[in-house]
Amino acid sequence: MKPFPVTGWRPDSWRGRETAQQPEYGEPGALEAALRELAALPPIVTSWEVESLRGSIAAAQRGEAFVLQGGDCAETFQECSSDIIVARLKVLLQMSLVLSYGLRKPIVRIGRMAGQYAKPRSQPLESRKEVSLPSFRGDLVNRESFTSGDREPDPQLLLRGYERAALTLNFVRSLVDGGFADLHHPENWNLDWVGHSPQSEAYEAIVDRIRRSLDFIEHSTGRDLSRLRRTHFYTSHEGLLLHYEQAQTRLLAHRGLWYNLTTHFPWIGMRTAQLDGGHVEFFRGVANPIGIKIGPAMTPEWLLELLRVLNPDNRAGRITLIHRMGSGRVGELLPPLIEAVRREGARVLWMCDPMHGNIETTANGRKTRRLERIEEELAQAFDAHAEAGTWLGGAHLELTGENVTECVGGARGLDEADLDKSYRTQVDPRLNYEQAMELAMLISQKAAS
Ligand code: PEP
Ligand code: CO
């Protein structure tokens, strides 16, 4: 077996490339010591799970499944708590129930969780009055409060992040294995939003119909369906901080391939997709399914080159293209990219992120998103794919299971004045529980039509 099946690649070959968005660690000895410790710890996920997800994404590429990817913009160490994890899992499962009912297809669930701790920033420094300090880059890198000590990148946080990711996934696995996603547990499917949203009746009716058909099959066959197929739940995060990703990347002898075992599904963000950059170099060598965010700056030539470098064998399930163009722009920007991919014959899963092209700032300086714009981008993306004859097989959302007030709009008509009530995000505004369910209804209608 060749230890490096991908030509010229090694887990650290990215270090020879210009690599965007990396923190500047002070003392190299402290970083290397933390990385050695991280590399010796067991992986967060296994290659079996990673391969099973690749198979499911391949099915979605063929139009046989739909992928729902959602979670926080930035997870925080502090919010690694049972209530918050349960609420996030619950909203994702409820959304996927609505989707599977509407689409009549399996839904592949991927959380933006258990490792989504590092954020790209537009400015390396943040200035307040006369003082400039390194920008806050997420809990995996430094601390949010504006003091020089807290903003100094701290390699020990790589270990704290690994531990939080493991704690989170351990709890998620126990919930899922213990039957949390089993329809026979009504407490997990009931809605706290009943009575507030015009959509709640439709949701109740769906749950009721599914439960009655399950009961019917179970009574007539004498089998407990919940034991037949346990739900899979996968994790993902932006593969931003390459020291962290590299430390948990391993050669699996029985497969002859390298896997990034920090997560099932890492993605390359918009700001780090340079062809000659460190991120593309790193991800070309690992066998995980990967996402690539594509925004308005993406050109057909750049995209095709990325596909050639990242998936030279055109492997099924390997590439998901997550477009985030902005409402009103997707109809014009997407078709040339779809056309280029089609001409090349490249296998990809198309997924819509209707969040990141629709950020605005209110008069009093709050970052927000309008549900209306998010819905428009989704609807326009479905139309663009329908026109091109391609399957839009996934949605990528920033959401939480809680009743935050970060995005405006939705059935309760949140407006800008409401944002102060419960605005808790560390970076981008997230959909609250109700808004996320409304979106699931919309996706289910658009994808089924
Ligand atoms: C994100 O997904 O939080 C993000 C930063 O997205 P993008 O790279 O698309 O801007
Ligand atoms: Co974000």
PDB file of N, CA and C and ligand atoms in Angstrom, residues 73-74 112 119 293 356 359 369 398 427-428, ligand 2:
ATOM      1  N   CYS A  73     -23.894  29.135  13.357  1.00  0.00           N
ATOM      2  CA  CYS A  73     -22.815  29.744  12.582  1.00  0.00           C
ATOM      3  C   CYS A  73     -21.516  29.418  13.292  1.00  0.00           C
ATOM      4  N   ALA A  74     -21.460  29.744  14.583  1.00  0.00           N
ATOM      5  CA  ALA A  74     -20.305  29.387  15.404  1.00  0.00           C
ATOM      6  C   ALA A  74     -20.810  28.701  16.660  1.00  0.00           C
ATOM      7  N   ARG A 112     -24.301  21.147  11.787  1.00  0.00           N
ATOM      8  CA  ARG A 112     -23.100  22.003  11.836  1.00  0.00           C
ATOM      9  C   ARG A 112     -22.735  21.998  13.311  1.00  0.00           C
ATOM     10  N   LYS A 119     -13.843  30.548  12.980  1.00  0.00           N
ATOM     11  CA  LYS A 119     -14.521  31.414  12.025  1.00  0.00           C
ATOM     12  C   LYS A 119     -13.539  32.219  11.193  1.00  0.00           C
ATOM     13  N   LYS A 293     -18.093  25.931  -0.575  1.00  0.00           N
ATOM     14  CA  LYS A 293     -19.021  27.054  -0.651  1.00  0.00           C
ATOM     15  C   LYS A 293     -18.722  27.837  -1.917  1.00  0.00           C
ATOM     16  N   HIS A 356     -25.911  32.995   3.726  1.00  0.00           N
ATOM     17  CA  HIS A 356     -24.722  33.851   3.740  1.00  0.00           C
ATOM     18  C   HIS A 356     -24.692  34.935   2.676  1.00  0.00           C
ATOM     19  N   ILE A 359     -27.089  38.770   4.297  1.00  0.00           N
ATOM     20  CA  ILE A 359     -26.851  39.401   5.599  1.00  0.00           C
ATOM     21  C   ILE A 359     -26.992  40.906   5.447  1.00  0.00           C
ATOM     22  N   ARG A 369     -30.816  38.875   9.149  1.00  0.00           N
ATOM     23  CA  ARG A 369     -31.242  38.337   7.859  1.00  0.00           C
ATOM     24  C   ARG A 369     -32.754  38.365   7.864  1.00  0.00           C
ATOM     25  N   GLU A 398     -28.332  28.094   8.883  1.00  0.00           N
ATOM     26  CA  GLU A 398     -27.860  28.438  10.226  1.00  0.00           C
ATOM     27  C   GLU A 398     -29.074  28.597  11.119  1.00  0.00           C
ATOM     28  N   VAL A 427     -21.600  34.989  15.970  1.00  0.00           N
ATOM     29  CA  VAL A 427     -21.218  35.550  14.671  1.00  0.00           C
ATOM     30  C   VAL A 427     -22.474  35.891  13.844  1.00  0.00           C
ATOM     31  N   ASP A 428     -22.972  34.965  13.004  1.00  0.00           N
ATOM     32  CA  ASP A 428     -24.089  35.310  12.116  1.00  0.00           C
ATOM     33  C   ASP A 428     -25.446  35.023  12.780  1.00  0.00           C
TER      34      ASP A 428
HETATM   35 CO    CO B   2     -22.213  31.924   9.161  1.00  0.00          CO
END
